[in-house]
Short mmCIF file of C-alpha atoms in Angstrom, two decimals:
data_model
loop_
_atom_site.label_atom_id
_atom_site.label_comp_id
_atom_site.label_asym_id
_atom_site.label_seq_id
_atom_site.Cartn_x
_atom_site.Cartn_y
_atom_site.Cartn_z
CA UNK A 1 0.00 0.00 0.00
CA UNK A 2 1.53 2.91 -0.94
CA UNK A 3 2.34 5.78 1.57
CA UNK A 4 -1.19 8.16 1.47
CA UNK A 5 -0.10 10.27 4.43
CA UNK A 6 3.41 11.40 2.09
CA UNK A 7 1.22 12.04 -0.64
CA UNK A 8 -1.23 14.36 1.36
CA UNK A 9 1.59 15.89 2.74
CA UNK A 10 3.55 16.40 -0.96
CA UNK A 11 0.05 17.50 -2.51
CA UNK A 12 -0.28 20.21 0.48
CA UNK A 13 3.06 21.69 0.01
CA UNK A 14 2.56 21.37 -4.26
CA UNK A 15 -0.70 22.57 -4.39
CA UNK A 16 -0.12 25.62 -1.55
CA UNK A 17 -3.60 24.01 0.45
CA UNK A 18 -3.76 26.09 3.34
CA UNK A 19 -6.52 25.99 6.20
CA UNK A 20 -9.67 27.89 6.03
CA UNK A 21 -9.12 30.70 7.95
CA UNK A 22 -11.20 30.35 12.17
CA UNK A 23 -13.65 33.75 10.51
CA UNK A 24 -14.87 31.24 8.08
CA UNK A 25 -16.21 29.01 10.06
CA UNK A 26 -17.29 31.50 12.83
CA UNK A 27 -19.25 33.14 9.58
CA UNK A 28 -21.04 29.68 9.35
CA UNK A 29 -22.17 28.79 12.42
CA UNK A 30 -23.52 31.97 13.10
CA UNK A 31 -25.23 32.07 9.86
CA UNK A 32 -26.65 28.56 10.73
CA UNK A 33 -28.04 30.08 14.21
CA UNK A 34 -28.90 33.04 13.04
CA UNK A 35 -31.14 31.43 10.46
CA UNK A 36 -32.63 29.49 13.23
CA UNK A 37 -32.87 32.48 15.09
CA UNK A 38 -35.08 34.15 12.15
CA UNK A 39 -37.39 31.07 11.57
CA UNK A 40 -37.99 30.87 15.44
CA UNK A 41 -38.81 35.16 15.33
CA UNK A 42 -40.36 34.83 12.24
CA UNK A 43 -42.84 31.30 13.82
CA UNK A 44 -43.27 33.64 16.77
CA UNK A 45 -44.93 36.61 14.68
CA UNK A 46 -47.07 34.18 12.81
CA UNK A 47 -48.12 32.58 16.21
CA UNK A 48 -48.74 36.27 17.81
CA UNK A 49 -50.91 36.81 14.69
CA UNK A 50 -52.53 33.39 15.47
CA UNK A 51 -53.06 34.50 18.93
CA UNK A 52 -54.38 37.96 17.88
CA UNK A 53 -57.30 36.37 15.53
CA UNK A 54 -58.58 33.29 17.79
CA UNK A 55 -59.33 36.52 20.77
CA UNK A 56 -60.82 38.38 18.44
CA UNK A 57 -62.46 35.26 16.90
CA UNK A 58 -66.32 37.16 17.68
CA UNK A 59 -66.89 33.96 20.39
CA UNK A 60 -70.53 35.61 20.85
CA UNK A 61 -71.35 34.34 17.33
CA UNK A 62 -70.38 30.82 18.11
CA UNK A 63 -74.01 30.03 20.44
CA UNK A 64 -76.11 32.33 17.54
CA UNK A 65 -75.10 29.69 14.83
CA UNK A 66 -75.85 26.66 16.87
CA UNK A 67 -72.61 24.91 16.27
CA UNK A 68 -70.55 23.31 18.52
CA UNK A 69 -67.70 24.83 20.29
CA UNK A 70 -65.65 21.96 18.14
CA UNK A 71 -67.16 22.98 14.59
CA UNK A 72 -66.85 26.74 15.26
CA UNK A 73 -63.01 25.98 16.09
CA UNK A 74 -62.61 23.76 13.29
CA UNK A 75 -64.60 26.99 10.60
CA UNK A 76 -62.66 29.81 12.38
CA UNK A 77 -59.18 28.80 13.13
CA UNK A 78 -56.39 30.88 11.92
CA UNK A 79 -55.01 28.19 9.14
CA UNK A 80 -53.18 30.53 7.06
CA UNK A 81 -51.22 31.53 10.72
CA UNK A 82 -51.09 28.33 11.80
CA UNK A 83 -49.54 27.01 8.39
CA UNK A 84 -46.96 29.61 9.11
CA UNK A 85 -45.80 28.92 12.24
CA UNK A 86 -45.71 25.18 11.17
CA UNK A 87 -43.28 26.44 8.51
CA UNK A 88 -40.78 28.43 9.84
CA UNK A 89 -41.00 25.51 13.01
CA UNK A 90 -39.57 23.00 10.10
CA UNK A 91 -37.47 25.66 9.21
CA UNK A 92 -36.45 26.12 12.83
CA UNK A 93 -35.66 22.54 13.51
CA UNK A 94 -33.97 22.03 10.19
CA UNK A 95 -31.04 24.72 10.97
CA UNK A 96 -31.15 23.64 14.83
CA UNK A 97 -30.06 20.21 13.21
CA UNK A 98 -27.25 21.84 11.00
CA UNK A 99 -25.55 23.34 14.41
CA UNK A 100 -22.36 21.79 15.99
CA UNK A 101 -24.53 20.04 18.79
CA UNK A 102 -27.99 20.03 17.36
CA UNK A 103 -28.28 16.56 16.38
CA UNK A 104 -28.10 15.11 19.89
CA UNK A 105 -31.02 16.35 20.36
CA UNK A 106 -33.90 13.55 20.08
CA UNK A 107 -36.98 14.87 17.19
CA UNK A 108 -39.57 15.68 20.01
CA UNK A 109 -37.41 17.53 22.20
CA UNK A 110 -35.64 19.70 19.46
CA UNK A 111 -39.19 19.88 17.75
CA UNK A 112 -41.23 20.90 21.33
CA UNK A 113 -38.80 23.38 21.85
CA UNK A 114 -39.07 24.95 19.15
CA UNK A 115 -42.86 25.24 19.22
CA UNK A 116 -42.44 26.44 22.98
CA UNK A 117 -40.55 29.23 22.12
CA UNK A 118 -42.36 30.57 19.34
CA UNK A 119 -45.42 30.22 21.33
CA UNK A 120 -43.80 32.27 23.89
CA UNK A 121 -42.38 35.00 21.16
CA UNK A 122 -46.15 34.70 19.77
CA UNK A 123 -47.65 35.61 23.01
CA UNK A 124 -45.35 38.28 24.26
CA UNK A 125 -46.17 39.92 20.40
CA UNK A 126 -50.10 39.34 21.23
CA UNK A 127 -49.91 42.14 23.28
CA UNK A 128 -48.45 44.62 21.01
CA UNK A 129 -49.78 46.47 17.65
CA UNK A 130 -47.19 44.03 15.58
CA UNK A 131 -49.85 41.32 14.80
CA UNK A 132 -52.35 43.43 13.78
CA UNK A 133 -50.10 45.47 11.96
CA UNK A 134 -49.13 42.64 10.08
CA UNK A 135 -52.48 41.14 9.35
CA UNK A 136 -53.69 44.65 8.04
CA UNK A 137 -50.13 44.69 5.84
CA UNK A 138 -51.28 40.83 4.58
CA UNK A 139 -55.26 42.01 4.24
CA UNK A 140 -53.99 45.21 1.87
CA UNK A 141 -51.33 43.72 0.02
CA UNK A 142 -52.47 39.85 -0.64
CA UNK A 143 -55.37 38.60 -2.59
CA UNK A 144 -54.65 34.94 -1.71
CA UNK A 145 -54.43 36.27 1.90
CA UNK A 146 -58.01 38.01 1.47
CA UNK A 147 -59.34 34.78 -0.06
CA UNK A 148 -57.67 32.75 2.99
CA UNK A 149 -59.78 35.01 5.26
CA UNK A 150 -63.20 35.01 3.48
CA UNK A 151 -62.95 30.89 3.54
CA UNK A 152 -62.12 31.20 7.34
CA UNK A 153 -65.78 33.65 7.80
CA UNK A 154 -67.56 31.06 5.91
CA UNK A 155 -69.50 30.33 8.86
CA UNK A 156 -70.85 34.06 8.24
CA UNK A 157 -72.72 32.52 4.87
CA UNK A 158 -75.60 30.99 6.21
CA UNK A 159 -78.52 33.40 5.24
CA UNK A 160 -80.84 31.28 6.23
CA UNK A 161 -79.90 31.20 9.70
CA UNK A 162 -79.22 35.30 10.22
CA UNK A 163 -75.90 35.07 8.56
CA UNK A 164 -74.51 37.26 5.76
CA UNK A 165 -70.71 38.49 4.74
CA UNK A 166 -69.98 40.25 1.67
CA UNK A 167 -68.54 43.58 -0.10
CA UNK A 168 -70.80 46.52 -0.59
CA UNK A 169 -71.11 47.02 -4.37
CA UNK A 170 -73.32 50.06 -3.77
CA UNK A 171 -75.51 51.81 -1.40
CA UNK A 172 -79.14 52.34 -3.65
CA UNK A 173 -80.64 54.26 -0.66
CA UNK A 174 -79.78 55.09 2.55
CA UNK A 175 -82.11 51.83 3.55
CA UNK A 176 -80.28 49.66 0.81
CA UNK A 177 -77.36 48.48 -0.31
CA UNK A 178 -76.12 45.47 -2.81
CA UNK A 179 -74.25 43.25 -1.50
CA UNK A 180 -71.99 40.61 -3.50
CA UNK A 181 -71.46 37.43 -0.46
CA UNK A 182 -68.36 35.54 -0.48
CA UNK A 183 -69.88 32.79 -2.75
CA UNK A 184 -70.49 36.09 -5.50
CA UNK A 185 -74.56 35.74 -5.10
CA UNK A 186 -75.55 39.28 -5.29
CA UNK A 187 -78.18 40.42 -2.81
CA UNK A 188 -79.86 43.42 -1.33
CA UNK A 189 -79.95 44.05 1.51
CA UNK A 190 -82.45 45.96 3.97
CA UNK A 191 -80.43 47.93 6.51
CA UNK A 192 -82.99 50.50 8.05
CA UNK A 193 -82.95 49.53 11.29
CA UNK A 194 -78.93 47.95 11.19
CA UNK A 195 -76.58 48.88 13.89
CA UNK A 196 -73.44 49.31 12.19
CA UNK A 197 -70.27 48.49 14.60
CA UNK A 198 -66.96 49.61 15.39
CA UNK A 199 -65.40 50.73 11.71
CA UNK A 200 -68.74 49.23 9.42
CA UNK A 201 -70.45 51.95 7.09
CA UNK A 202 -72.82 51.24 4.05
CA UNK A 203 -69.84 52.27 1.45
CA UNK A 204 -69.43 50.59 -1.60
CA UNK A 205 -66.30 48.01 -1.55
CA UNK A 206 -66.33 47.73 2.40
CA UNK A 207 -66.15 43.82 3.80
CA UNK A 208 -68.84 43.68 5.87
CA UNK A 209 -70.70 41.21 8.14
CA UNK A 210 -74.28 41.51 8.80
CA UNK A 211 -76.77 40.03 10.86
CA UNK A 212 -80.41 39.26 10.04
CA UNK A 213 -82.98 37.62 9.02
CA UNK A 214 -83.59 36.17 5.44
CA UNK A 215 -87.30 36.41 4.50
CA UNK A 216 -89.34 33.25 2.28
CA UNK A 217 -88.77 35.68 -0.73
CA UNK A 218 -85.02 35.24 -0.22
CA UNK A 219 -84.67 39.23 1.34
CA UNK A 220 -82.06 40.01 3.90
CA UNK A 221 -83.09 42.32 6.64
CA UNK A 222 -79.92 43.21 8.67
CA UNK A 223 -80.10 44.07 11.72
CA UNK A 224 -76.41 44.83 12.71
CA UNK A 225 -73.70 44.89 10.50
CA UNK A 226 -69.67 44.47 11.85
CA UNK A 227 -66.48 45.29 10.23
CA UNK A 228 -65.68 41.46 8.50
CA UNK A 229 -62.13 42.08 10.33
CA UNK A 230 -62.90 42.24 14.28
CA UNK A 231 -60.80 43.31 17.16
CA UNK A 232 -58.92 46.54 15.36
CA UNK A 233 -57.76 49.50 16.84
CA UNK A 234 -61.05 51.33 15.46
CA UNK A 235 -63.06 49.57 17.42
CA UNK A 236 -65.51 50.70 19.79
CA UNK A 237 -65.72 49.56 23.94
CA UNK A 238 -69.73 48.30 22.96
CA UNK A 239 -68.30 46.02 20.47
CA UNK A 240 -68.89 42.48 20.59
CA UNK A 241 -65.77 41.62 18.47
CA UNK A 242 -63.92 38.87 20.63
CA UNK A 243 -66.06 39.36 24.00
CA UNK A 244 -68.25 36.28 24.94
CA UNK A 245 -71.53 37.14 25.72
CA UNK A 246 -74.38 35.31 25.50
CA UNK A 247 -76.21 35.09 21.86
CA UNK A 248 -78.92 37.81 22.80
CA UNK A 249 -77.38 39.99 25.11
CA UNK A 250 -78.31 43.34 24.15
CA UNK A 251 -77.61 45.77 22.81
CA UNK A 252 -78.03 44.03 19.49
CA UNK A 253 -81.02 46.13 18.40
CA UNK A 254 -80.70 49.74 17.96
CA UNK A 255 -83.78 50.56 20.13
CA UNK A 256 -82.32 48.75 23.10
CA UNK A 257 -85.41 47.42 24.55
CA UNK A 258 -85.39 44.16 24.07
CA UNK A 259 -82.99 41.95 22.75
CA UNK A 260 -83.18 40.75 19.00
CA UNK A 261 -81.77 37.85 18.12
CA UNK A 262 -81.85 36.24 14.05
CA UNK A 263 -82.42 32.64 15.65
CA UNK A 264 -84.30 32.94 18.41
CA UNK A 265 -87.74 35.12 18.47
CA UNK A 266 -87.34 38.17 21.05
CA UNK A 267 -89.53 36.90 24.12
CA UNK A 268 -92.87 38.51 24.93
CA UNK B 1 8.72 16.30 1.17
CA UNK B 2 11.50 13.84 -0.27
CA UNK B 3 12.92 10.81 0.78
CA UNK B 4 11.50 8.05 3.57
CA UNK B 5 9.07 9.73 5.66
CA UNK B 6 10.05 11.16 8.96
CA UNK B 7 10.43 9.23 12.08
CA UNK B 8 7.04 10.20 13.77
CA UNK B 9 6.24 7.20 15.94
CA UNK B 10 8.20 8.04 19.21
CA UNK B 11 9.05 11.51 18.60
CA UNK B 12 5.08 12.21 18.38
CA UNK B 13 3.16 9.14 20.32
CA UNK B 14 2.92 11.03 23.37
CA UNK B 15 0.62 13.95 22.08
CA UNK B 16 -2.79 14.11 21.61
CA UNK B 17 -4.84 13.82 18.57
CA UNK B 18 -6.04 17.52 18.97
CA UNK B 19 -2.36 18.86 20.05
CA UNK B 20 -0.82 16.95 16.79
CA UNK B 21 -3.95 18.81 14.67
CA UNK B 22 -3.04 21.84 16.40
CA UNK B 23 -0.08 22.26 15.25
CA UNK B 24 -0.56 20.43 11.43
CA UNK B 25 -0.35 23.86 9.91
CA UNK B 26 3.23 24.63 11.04
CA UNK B 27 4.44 21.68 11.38
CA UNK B 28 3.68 18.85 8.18
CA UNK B 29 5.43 16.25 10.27
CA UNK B 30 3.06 16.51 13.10
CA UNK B 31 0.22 15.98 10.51
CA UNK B 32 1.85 12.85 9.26
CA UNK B 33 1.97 11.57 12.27
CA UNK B 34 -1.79 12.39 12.46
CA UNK B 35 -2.62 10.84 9.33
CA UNK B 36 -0.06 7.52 10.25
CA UNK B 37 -2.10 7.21 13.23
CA UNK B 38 -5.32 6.31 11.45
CA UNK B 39 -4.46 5.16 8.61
CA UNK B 40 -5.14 1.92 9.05
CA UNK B 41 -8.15 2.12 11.55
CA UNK B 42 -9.95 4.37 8.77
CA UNK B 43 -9.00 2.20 5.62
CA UNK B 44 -10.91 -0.79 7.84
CA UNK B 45 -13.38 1.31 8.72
CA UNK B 46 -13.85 1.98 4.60
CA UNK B 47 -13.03 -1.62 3.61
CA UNK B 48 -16.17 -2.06 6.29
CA UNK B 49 -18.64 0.05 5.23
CA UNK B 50 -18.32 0.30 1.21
CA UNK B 51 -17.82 -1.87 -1.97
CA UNK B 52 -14.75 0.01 -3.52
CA UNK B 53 -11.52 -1.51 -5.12
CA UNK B 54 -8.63 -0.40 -3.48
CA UNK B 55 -7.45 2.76 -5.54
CA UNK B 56 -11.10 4.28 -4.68
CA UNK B 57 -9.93 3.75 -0.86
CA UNK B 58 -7.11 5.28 -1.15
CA UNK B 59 -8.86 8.25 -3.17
CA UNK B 60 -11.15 8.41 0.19
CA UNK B 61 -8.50 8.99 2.61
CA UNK B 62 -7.16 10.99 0.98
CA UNK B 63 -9.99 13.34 0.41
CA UNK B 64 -10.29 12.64 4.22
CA UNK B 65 -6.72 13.66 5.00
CA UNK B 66 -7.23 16.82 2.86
CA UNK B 67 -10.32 17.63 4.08
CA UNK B 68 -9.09 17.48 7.74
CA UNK B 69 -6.05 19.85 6.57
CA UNK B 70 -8.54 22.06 5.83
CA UNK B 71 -11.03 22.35 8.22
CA UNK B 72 -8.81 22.11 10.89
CA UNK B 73 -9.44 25.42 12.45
CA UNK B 74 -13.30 24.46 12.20
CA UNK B 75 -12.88 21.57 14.38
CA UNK B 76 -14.84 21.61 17.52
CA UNK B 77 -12.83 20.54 20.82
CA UNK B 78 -15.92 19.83 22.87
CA UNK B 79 -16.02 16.75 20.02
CA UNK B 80 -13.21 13.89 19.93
CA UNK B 81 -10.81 13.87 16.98
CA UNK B 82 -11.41 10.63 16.36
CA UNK B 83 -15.07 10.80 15.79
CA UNK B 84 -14.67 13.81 14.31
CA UNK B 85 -12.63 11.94 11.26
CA UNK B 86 -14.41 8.92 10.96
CA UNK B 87 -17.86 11.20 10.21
CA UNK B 88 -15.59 12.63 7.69
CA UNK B 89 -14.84 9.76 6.22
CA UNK B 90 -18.57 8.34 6.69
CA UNK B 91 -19.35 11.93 4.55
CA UNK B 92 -16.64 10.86 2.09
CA UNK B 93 -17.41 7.14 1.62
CA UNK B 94 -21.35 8.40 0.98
CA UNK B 95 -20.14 10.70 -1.66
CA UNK B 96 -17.76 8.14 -3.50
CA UNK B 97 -20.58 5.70 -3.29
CA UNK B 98 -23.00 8.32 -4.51
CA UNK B 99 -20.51 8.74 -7.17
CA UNK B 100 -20.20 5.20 -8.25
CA UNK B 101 -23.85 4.62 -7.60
CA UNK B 102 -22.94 1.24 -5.84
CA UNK B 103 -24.26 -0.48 -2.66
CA UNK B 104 -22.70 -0.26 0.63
CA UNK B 105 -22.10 -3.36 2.09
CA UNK B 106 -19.61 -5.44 4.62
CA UNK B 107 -17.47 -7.47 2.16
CA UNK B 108 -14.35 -7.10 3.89
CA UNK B 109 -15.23 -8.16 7.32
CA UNK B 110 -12.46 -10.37 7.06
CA UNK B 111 -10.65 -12.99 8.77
CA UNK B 112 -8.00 -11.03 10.62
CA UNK B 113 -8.38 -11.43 14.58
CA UNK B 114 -9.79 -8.36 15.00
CA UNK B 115 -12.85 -8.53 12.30
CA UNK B 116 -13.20 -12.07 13.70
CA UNK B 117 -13.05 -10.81 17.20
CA UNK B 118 -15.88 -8.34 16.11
CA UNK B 119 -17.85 -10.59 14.88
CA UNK B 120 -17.86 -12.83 17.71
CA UNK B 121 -18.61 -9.43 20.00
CA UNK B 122 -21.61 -9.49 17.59
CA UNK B 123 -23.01 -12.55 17.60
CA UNK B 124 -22.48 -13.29 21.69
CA UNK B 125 -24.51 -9.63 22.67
CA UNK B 126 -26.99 -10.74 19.75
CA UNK B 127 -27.98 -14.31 20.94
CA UNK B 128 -25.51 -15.63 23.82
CA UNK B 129 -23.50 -16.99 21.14
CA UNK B 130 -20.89 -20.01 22.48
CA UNK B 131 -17.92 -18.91 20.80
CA UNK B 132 -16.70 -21.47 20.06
CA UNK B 133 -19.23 -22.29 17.41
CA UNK B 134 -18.10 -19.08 15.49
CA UNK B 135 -16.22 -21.43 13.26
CA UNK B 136 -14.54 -19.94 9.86
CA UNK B 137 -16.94 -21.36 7.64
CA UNK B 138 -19.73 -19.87 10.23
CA UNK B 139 -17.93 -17.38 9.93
CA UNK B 140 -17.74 -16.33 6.28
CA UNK B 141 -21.61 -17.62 6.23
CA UNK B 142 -22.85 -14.84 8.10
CA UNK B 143 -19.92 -12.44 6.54
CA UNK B 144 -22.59 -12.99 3.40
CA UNK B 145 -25.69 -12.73 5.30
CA UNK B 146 -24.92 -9.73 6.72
CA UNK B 147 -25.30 -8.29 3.39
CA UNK B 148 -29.48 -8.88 3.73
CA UNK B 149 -29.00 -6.36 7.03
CA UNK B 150 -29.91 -2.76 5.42
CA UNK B 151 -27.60 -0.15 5.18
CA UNK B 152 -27.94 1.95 8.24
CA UNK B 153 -28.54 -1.02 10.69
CA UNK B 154 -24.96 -2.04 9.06
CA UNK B 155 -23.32 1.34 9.50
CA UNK B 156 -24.31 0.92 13.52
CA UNK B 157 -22.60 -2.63 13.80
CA UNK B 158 -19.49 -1.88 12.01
CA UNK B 159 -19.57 1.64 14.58
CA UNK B 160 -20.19 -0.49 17.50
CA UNK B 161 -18.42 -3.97 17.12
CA UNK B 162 -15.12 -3.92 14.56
CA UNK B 163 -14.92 0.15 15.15
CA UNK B 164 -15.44 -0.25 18.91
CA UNK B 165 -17.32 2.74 19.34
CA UNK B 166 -19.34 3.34 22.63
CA UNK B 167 -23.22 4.77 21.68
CA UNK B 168 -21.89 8.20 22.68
CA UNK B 169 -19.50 7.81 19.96
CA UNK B 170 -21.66 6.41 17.02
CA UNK B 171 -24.17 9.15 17.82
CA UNK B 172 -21.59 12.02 17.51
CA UNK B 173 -20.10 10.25 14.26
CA UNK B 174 -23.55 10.13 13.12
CA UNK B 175 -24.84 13.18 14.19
CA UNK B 176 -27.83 11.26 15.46
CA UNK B 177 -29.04 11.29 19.42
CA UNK B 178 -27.30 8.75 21.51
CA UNK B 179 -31.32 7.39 21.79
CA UNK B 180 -31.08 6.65 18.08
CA UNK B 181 -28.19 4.98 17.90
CA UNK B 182 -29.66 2.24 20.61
CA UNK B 183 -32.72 1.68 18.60
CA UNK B 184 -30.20 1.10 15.41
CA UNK B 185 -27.86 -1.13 17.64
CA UNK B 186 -30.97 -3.34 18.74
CA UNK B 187 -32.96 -4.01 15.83
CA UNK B 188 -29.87 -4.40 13.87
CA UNK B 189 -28.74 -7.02 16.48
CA UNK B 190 -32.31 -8.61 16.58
CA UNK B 191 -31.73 -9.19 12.63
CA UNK B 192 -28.22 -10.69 13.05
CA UNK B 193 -29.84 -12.89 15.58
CA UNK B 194 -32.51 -14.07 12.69
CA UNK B 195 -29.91 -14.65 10.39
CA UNK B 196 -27.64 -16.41 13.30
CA UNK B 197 -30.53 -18.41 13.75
CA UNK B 198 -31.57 -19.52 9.93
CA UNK B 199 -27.73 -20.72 9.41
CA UNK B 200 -27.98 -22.71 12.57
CA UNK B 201 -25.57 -20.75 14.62
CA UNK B 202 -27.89 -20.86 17.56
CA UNK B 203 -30.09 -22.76 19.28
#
C-alpha cells in the first residue's frame, strides 16, 4: 500500500492548500443560528398573529349559529397563521439540526422546543400592535391572503340562519345596499334599522358582516352589521368583536329594549 | 517532502490527537503523524462500510486527510478527533458511493483477529453466542448474510463492534441522538440474531 499520508503531505506543500481561515467558520455557524434564530422570530410573529385572531375570533357568534364549540373551532381557526408557524418551526428545527450540537437532540425535544418558544415569542407579540399590523399589511397587500380570510368567515354565509358576509357594491338608498357574499350571489340588503359596529359603514367596496334575518322571498333584513375584520384599533368599547356574551345579550337592536336575536324570536 | 518519511512514531506518540492537529499547519510532520495514526483504523473502517476496489480507498482517505487539513481550524474541541474523522470519512465514503452509484455493504469483514473478534462481539450480545461455534466457515456464512442487514442497521454494527465505538460515539459520528443509535444497535442485532438463527448458529 503505498504511503497516502506522504502524498497528502507532498500534494499540500505542491498545491499551496492552506486551512480555512477560524472567521470562516465562525461566519457559518452563526449564519446557521442566526437562520434558526429568524425562523424561530419569524414562527413567533405568525403565532402572535394566530393568537391575535382566535381573541378576536367574535366567540358571541359561536351560540347564535348553533354549532358546537368543536365545529366553530374547526370553521374559524387561523389556518393561514397556523400554516406559518408550522413552517418556519420546520425551518427552525432544520437549521437547529445543522448546528455543531444540534443533532443530539432527540426529534420531540428539538421539535417541542421549538414550538415552545415561538409560542412564547407569539404571546409576548399578542400584546403589542405588531400582529395586527401585520395582518392589516397581509389584508392590503395579498389577494390569496383576502381569499384565505373570506374561507375562514364562511361560517358568516348561512342566510338562512341570520348570517350574511360580503362587499358593498353600492348603497341604492340610505335603507339599501347590494351586497356581492363571499360565494359572488348578489343580494340586497335591507339595513334600516342595522346597527353598524366599530369601523362598518354602508360604502361601496367595504367587507362587511351583517346580521339578520332572510325572509321566504329570499330578502335580507340586517339588523347589525360588523367590520368582517374584528378586534382593530377602530373599534368601539360596545363592540362584541372577541367578547363572549351570551347570543342575545343586548344591545343588538338599535332601540335597546329588548334583545333581538336572528335565531331565536325576542320573548314577549 | 522527499525521501522516507520522517520518524514520527516516538518523537510524536505522546501527544494528543487535537495537540498533533493543532499544530498540522506549522508543522507537516506533526500531521503525518496524524494521518499515520489512522491510517489503518480508517481504511478498515472503509473496507467495512463500502464496496470500492482499493485505488477508490485510497482516493477516500485521501480526500479525508485533505479535508481534515482544511477544516482544521473548524474543528470543535468539545467533540473527539477521532469521531470527528471517521464522520468525515462516513461523509466521504457516501459521496464516493453516490458517485459510483454502488451499494454499501460489509465485504471485507475479514478474517483477521480483529474482524473475527468483532464478529464474535456481535453474535455473543446478539444471541448468547458459544464462541466457540463461530467457526470460519460460520464465519464467512454470516460475513454474506450480513449483506441482507440494510444499510444503516450495518453502519451501527461496524460503529459499535469492529470500530469499537461506545453509543456516545456512534451518535456524535452520526450526528444522530445517543437514543437513536440504541434503537439502530438493537434491531440491527435482533436481525443478526434471525440470520444467526436460519444458518444454525444458535439454538
Amino acid at each position: 500500500m503505498k504511503d497516502i499520508g506522504k502524498e497528502v503531505i507532498e500534494k499540500i506543500r505542491e498545491e499551496g492548500v492552506k486551512p480555512y481561515p477560524r472567521w470562516y467558520f465562525i461566519l457559518k455557524r452563526s449564519l446557521v443560528w442566526a437562520l434558526f434564530a429568524g425562523a424561530i422570530v419569524l414562527g413567533g410573529m405568525a403565532t402572535g398573529v394566530a393568537i391575535f385572531q382566535i381573541r378576536y375570533m367574535e366567540w358571541d357568534v359561536h351560540g347564535l349559529v348553533e354549532k358546537s364549540i368543536l365545529q366553530f373551532l374547526a370553521l374559524a381557526l387561523p389556518y393561514f397563521w397556523l400554516g406559518f408557524l408550522l413552517f418556519f418551526a420546520v425551518i427552525a428545527y432544520y437549521h437547529f439540526r445543522k448546528t455543531e450540537t444540534g443533532y443530539k437532540y432527540g426529534t420531540l425535544f428539538a421539535g417541542g422546543g421549538i414550538f415552545l418558544l415561538s409560542m412564547l415569542i407569539g404571546t409576548l407579540l399578542a400584546g403589542t400592535m405588531v400582529p395586527e399590523k401585520l395582518d392589516t399589511a397581509f389584508e392590503e397587500n395579498l389577494s390569496f391572503y383576502r381569499w384565505a380570510e373570506g374561507c375562514r368567515h364562511r361560517i358568516w354565509m348561512a342566510p338562512e340562519k341570520g348570517f350574511l358576509a360580503g362587499e358593498i357594491q353600492r348603497e341604492v338608498s340610505g335603507e339599501e345596499i347590494v351586497l356581492r357574499d363571499l360565494f359572488g350571489v348578489t343580494w340586497k340588503v335591507n339595513i334600516k334599522n342595522a346597527v353598524f359596529r366599530d369601523h362598518a359603514a354602508p360604502l361601496p367596496h367595504q367587507r362587511i358582516k351583517l346580521i339578520g334575518k332572510m325572509d321566504r322571498l329570499g330578502r335580507f333584513t340586517a339588523t347589525e352589521a360588523r367590520p368582517f375584520r374584528c378586534g382593530f384599533r377602530k373599534r368601539n368599547p360596545a363592540s362584541p368583536c372577541g367578547k363572549r356574551r351570551s347570543p342575545c345579550t343586548p344591545p343588538f337592536h338599535p332601540d335597546h329594549k329588548a334583545p333581538v336575536c336572528p335565531l331565536i324570536p325576542p320573548s314577549k | 517532502m522527499t525521501g522516507s518519511p520522517p520518524a514520527v512514531t516516538l518523537r510524536f506518540e505522546e501527544l494528543s490527537d487535537e495537540a498533533l492537529l493543532s499544530l498540522a499547519e506549522r508543522d507537516k510532520e506533526c500531521f503525518y503523524a496524524l494521518m499515520k495514526r489512522y491510517e489503518k483504523k480508517l481504511s478498515a473502517y472503509i473496507r467495512r462500510t463500502a464496496i470500492l476496489n482499493r485505488e477508490d480507498a485510497e482516493d477516500i482517505l485521501q480526500e479525508v486527510y485533505l479535508k481534515v487539513y482544511r477544516n482544521q481550524k473548524g474543528f470543535n474541541p468539545d467533540l473527539k478527533f477521532s469521531n470527528w474523522i471517521y464522520r468525515i470519512t462516513r461523509n466521504e465514503v457516501i459521496t464516493m458511493m453516490r458517485k459510483k452509484k454502488s451499494r454499501a455493504g460489509i465485504v471485507s469483514i475479514d478474517d483477521t483477529d480483529h474482524d473475527m473478534d468483532g464478529l464474535k462481539h456481535l453474535l455473543a450480545d446478539a444471541g448468547d453466542l458459544q464462541e466457540t461455534y463461530l467457526t470460519e466457515e460460520r464465519a464467512s456464512r454470516i460475513r454474506k448474510a450480513l449483506f441482507e442487514i440494510s444499510d444503516k442497521y450495518r453502519e451501527v454494527l461496524v460503529l459499535r463492534y469492529f470500530e469499537d465505538k461506545s453509543y456516545d460515539e456512534i451518535g456524535d459520528i452520526l450526528k444522530i441522538p445517543q437514543g437513536t443509535v440504541a434503537t439502530l444497535v438493537n434491531r440491527a442485532k435482533k436481525q443478526v440474531e434471525k440470520i444467526a438463527k436460519r444458518i444454525n448458529l444458535m439454538e
